[in-house]
Each structure stands twice: as structure tokens, then as C-alpha cells.
C-alpha atoms as one frame of an Amber mdcrd trajectory, in Angstrom:
protein
  79.559 134.891 160.147  80.572 137.223 162.942  80.555 135.961 166.522  79.033
 138.439 168.980  81.637 140.043 171.259  79.842 138.771 174.370  80.292 135.196
 173.155  83.930 135.867 172.279  84.628 137.420 175.684  82.774 134.620 177.437
  84.797 131.956 175.627  88.041 133.789 176.369  87.177 134.158 180.049  86.122
 130.510 180.324  89.264 129.423 178.478  91.571 131.383 180.794  89.768 130.077
 183.873  90.054 126.505 182.584  93.752 126.957 181.865  94.427 128.649 185.214
  92.607 126.185 187.431  93.782 123.239 185.337  97.369 124.368 185.937  96.686
 124.849 189.624  95.050 121.420 189.948  97.891 119.722 188.056 100.549 121.318
 190.237  98.678 120.656 193.479  97.998 117.020 192.545 101.461 116.267 191.207
 103.059 118.089 194.135 101.111 115.985 196.607 102.278 112.819 194.860 105.907
 113.720 195.628 105.202 112.564 199.194 104.492 109.004 197.949 107.325 106.481
 197.676 106.338 105.326 194.177 106.599 108.919 192.879 110.086 109.183 194.367
 110.939 106.098 192.283 109.270 107.635 189.207 111.369 110.800 189.322 114.643
 109.025 190.169 115.887 108.692 186.551 115.036 112.336 185.858 116.755 113.862
 188.886 119.726 111.487 188.772 120.581 112.479 185.186 120.080 116.226 185.722
 123.250 118.186 186.530 121.362 120.517 188.901 119.116 117.978 190.573 121.810
 115.317 190.933 123.715 117.718 193.223 120.586 118.407 195.252 119.938 114.671
 195.369 123.376 114.116 196.902 122.802 116.842 199.497 119.176 116.127 200.427
 118.535 112.503 199.529 115.643 111.222 197.429 112.817 111.642 199.947 113.700
 115.206 200.957 114.337 116.315 197.400 110.975 114.907 196.304 109.269 116.727
 199.178 110.990 120.025 198.310 109.829 119.629 194.710 106.332 118.731 195.900
 106.032 121.698 198.262 107.286 123.999 195.493 104.668 122.634 193.091 101.870
 122.953 195.649 102.796 126.533 196.576 102.989 127.418 192.891  99.574 125.872
 192.205  98.064 127.717 195.171  99.449 131.036 193.951  98.015 130.474 190.485
  94.596 129.738 191.990  94.717 132.995 194.000  93.922 135.046 190.869  90.470
 136.335 191.978  91.844 138.105 195.047  95.599 138.374 194.366  96.362 138.859
 190.647 100.034 139.715 191.180 100.564 136.634 193.360  98.843 134.572 190.662
 101.135 136.051 188.007 104.122 135.162 190.194 102.785 131.611 190.537 102.302
 131.346 186.777 105.868 132.526 186.164 107.055 129.997 188.744 105.115 127.307
 186.899 106.807 128.359 183.653 110.125 127.786 185.419 108.980 124.382 186.673
 107.871 123.283 183.200 111.010 124.638 181.530 113.019 122.643 184.065 111.107
 119.439 183.397 111.532 119.978 179.663 115.288 120.144 180.222 115.056 116.521
 181.353 114.459 115.633 177.688 118.090 116.598 177.078 119.593 115.104 180.240
 117.653 111.862 180.730 118.736 108.977 178.488 115.513 107.111 179.370 113.514
 109.857 177.585 114.523 108.453 174.203 114.303 105.090 172.471 117.835 104.890
 171.202 117.583 101.597 169.311 115.064 102.916 166.802 117.388 104.572 164.271
 116.195 108.152 164.499 115.410 109.589 167.944 111.946 108.688 169.197 110.415
 109.549 172.535 110.054 106.780 175.088 107.150 106.684 177.548 109.175 108.961
 179.854 109.820 111.361 176.987 106.154 111.375 176.027 105.306 112.219 179.635
 107.756 115.145 179.581 106.866 116.639 176.194 103.360 117.641 177.372 105.063
 120.271 179.499 105.482 122.393 176.359 101.732 123.028 176.477 101.811 123.625
 180.242 104.692 126.078 179.784 102.645 128.029 177.235  99.589 127.953 179.499
 101.700 129.293 182.373 102.921 132.201 180.275  99.368 133.028 179.142  97.978
 132.986 182.669 100.896 135.119 183.902 100.191 137.741 181.226  96.453 137.701
 181.944  96.974 138.015 185.713  99.428 140.886 185.221  96.669 142.795 183.431
  94.927 142.567 186.836  91.389 142.779 185.581  88.782 140.798 187.513
């Protein structure tokens, strides 16, 4: 059975819109949370164990570092959402999001709390399970960057 091209194009367009605005909403929401004290506590083990972020943590302190991360996430989400009127800015935001998600995935390697070490073979802890979803978000960011670079409405 062959699917009509209008259905195919409609599904593709709806899929890209869902991915794009889902990414934007995630980044805007998570970025806003970085201004809450409990989120500062939540990211503490991640930033403390990261070679890059631990230096920034020493220089800025927990609250300021969390706010810098939050503002970065919110700007990135806003750029992604700008696709209808600024495709190149949206592509830039999507590439920025890919960088954000690649960075958070690096926490799997630097954060001991990401793994349950007493289980024989390595198994993800709750923190690790939270981080591993960023593989999908990284892929979504790359797809939306490519689509925005095509620049078609």
C-alpha cells in the first residue's frame, strides 16, 4: 500500500514541528528551573564531577553557574522556536542544543553517581537514566538544525 505524498509530507512537517517545539519547550522549562534552589542541588553532582564545570563552579559559585546554564538553555530554546521567521537563527539554536546535550551526555563519563557500581556489570542509576535520554534530544537537535538550514517555510 502506497501512502499519498500529501500524507507523507504532512506527517513529516508535523513531526519536525513537534520535535522543534518540544526541544524549545524542554530547554525553556529546564532553563527556567535553574533559577530554583532545588535544581541547583540537583545539578551539583554533575557539575562538581565535570572537569570543565568544576572550574566554572569554583569561579562563579553554584547559584551563578546554574543561572548561566539556565540563561543559555532559555536563549537556545528561544532560537529554536524562531524557525518560522528566522531559519538560520533556529539552525544556530539547534546546533547550540546539540552542544548542550553532548555536554550533558559527557556527565555519564564524569559523574560516579550516574552508575550503580555495586551491581557487577555497569548499570545506570536514576541520574544516569535521566542523562541517557539526551541521546534522543541530541539527534532531534541535529535533525532540526538540518531542516532549518534548508530554510523552507
